[in-house]
PDB file of C-alpha atoms in Angstrom:
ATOM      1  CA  UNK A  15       5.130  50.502 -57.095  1.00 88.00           C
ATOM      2  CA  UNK A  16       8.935  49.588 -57.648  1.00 85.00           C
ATOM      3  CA  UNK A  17       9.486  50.765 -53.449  1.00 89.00           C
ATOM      4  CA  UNK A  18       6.603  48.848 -52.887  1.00 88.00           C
ATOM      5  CA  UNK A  19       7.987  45.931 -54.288  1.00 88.00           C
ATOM      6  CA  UNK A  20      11.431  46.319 -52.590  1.00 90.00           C
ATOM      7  CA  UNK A  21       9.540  47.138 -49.541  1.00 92.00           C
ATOM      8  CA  UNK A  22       8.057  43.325 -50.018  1.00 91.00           C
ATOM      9  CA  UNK A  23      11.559  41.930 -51.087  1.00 91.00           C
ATOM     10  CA  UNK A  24      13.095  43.339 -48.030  1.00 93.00           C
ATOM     11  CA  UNK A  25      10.614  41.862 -45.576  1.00 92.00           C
ATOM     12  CA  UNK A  26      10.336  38.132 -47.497  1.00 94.00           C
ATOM     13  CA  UNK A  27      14.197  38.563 -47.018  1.00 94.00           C
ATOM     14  CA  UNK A  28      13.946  39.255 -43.376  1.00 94.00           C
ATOM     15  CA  UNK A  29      11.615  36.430 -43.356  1.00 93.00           C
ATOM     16  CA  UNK A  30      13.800  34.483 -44.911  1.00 95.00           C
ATOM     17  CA  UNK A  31      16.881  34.851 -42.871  1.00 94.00           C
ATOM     18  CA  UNK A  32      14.250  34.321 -39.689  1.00 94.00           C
ATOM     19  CA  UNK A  33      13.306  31.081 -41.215  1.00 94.00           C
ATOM     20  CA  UNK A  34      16.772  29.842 -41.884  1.00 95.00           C
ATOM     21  CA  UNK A  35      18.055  31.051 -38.170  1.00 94.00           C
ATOM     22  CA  UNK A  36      15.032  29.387 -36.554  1.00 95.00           C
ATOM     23  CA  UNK A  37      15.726  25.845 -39.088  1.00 96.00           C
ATOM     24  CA  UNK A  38      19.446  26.228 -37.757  1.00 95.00           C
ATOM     25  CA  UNK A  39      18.690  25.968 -34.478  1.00 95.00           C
ATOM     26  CA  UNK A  40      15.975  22.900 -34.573  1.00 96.00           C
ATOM     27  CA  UNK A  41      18.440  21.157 -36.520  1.00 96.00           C
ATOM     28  CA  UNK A  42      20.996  22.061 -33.467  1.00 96.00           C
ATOM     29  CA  UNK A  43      18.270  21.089 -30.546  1.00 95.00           C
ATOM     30  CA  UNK A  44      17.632  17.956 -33.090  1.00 96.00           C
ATOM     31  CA  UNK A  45      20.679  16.877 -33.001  1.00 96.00           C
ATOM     32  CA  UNK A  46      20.959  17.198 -29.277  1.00 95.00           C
ATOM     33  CA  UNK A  47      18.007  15.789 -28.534  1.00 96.00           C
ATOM     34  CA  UNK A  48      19.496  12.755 -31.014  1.00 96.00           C
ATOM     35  CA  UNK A  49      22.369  12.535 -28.786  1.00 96.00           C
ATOM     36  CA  UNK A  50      20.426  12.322 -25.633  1.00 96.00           C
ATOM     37  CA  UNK A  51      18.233   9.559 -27.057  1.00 96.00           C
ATOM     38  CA  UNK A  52      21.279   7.601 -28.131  1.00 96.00           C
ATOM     39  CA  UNK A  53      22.659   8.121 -24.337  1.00 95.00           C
ATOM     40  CA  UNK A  54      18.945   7.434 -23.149  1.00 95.00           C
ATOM     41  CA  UNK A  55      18.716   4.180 -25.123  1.00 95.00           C
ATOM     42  CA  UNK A  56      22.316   2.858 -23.418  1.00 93.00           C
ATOM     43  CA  UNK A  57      21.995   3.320 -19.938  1.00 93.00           C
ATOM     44  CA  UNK A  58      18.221   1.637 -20.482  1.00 93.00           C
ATOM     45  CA  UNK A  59      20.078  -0.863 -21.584  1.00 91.00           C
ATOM     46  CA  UNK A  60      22.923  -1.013 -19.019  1.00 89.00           C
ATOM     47  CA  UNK A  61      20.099  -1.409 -16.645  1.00 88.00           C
ATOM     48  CA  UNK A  62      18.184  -3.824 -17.778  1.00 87.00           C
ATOM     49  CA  UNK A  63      21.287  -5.631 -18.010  1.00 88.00           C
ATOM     50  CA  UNK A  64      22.145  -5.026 -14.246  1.00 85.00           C
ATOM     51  CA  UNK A  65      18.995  -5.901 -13.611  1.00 87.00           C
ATOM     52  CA  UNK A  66      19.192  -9.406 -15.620  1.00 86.00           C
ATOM     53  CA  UNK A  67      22.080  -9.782 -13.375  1.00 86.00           C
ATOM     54  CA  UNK A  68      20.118  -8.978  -9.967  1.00 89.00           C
ATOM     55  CA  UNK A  69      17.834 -11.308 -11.133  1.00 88.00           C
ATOM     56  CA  UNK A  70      20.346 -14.045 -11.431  1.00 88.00           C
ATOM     57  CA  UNK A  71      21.947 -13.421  -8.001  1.00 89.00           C
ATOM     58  CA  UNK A  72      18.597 -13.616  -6.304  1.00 91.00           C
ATOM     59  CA  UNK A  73      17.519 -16.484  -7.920  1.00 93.00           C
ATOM     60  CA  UNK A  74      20.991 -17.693  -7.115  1.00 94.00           C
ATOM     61  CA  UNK A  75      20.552 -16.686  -3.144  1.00 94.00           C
ATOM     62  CA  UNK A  76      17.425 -18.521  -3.786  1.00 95.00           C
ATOM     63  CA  UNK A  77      18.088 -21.906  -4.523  1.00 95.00           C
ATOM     64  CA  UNK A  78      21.320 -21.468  -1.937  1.00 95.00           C
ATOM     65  CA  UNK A  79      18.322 -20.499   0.584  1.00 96.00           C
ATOM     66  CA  UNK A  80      16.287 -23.535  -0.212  1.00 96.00           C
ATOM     67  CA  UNK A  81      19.356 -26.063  -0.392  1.00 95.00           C
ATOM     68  CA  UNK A  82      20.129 -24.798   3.587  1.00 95.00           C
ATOM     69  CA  UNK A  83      16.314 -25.352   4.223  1.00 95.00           C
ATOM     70  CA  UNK A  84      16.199 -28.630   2.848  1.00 95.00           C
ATOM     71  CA  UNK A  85      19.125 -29.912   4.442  1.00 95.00           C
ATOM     72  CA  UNK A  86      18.571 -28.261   7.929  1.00 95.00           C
ATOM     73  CA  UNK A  87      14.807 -30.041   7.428  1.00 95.00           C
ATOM     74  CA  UNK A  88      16.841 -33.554   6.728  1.00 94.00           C
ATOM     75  CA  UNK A  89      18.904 -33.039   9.779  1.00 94.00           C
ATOM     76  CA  UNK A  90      15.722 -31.789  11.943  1.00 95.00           C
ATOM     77  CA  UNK A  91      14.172 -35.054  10.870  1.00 94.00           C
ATOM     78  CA  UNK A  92      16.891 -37.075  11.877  1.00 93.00           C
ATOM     79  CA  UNK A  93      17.505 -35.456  15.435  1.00 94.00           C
ATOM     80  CA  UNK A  94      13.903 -35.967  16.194  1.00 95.00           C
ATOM     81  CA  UNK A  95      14.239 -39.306  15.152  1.00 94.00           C
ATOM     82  CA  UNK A  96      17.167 -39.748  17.221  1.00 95.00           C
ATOM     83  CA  UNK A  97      15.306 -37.557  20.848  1.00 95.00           C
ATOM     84  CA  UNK A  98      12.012 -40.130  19.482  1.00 95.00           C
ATOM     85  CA  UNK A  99      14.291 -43.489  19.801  1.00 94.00           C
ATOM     86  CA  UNK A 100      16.087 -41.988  22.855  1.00 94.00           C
ATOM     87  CA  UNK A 101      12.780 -41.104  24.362  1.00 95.00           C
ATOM     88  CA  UNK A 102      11.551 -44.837  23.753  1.00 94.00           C
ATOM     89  CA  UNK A 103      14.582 -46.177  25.346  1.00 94.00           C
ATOM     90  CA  UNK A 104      14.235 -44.098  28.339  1.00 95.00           C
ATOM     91  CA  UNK A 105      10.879 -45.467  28.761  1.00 95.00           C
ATOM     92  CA  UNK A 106      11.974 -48.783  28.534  1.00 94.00           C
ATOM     93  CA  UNK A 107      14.464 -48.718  31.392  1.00 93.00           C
ATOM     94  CA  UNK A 108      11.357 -46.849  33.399  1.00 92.00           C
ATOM     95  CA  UNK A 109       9.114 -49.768  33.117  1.00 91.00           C
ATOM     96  CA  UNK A 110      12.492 -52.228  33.459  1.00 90.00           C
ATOM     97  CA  UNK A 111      12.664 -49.599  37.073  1.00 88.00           C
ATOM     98  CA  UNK A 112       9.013 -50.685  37.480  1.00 87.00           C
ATOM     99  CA  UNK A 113       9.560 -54.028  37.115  1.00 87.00           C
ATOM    100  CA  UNK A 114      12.106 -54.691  39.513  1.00 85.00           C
ATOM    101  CA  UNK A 115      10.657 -52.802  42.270  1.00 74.00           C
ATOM    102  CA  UNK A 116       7.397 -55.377  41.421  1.00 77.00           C
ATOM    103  CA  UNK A 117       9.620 -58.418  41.576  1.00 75.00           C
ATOM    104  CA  UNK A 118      11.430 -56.721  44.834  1.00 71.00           C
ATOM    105  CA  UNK A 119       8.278 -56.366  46.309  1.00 69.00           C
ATOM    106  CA  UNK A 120       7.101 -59.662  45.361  1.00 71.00           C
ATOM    107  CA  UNK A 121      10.242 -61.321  46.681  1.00 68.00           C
ATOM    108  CA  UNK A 122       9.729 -59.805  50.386  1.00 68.00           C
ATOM    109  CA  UNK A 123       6.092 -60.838  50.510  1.00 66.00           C
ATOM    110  CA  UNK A 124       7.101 -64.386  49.474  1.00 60.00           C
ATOM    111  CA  UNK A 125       9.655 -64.572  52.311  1.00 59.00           C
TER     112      UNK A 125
END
């Protein structure tokens, strides 16, 4: 009965020791795996960060984008404007043309 016993002691003991070597090492892969959420965690951060900052520059390029649209629409307007007023002119000096060769025409009948 008293080997029997030892017998048992021996093999709790190895169980023991098996226990304690396996709890070592999850505490080591814990710890680890700690460490790499830590690290995990920062560079999340870092990005979101950078891309906070992408954000910014694009909304930046953005309103820079719009600005040159707005002001290349102002100066569209204004050289249309301008090719409009021109255009009106030109057809002023045609029908001033027209005219004369009227009153040139009417001046060789009447003579």
């Amino acid at each position: 009965m008293v080997q029997h016993v030892e017998q048992n002691l021996q093999l709790m003991t190895k169980r023991a020791v098996k226990a304690e070597n396996s709890a070592a090492k999850l505490k080591q892969e814990n710890a680890l795996l700690q460490v790499q959420l830590k690290n995990y965690k920062t560079e999340n951060e870092a990005l979101r960060s950078g891309q906070a900052a992408s954000l910014a520059v694009m909304k930046q390029n953005t309103d820079l984008a719009l600005q040159n649209l707005l002001t290349v629409i102002t100066n569209s307007r204004s050289s249309i404007k301008q090719l409009l007023s021109g255009a009106e002119s030109l057809q002023l000096v045609a029908d001033l043309l027209k005219s004369i060769d009227r009153i040139s025409e009417m001046s060789e009948d009447g003579q």
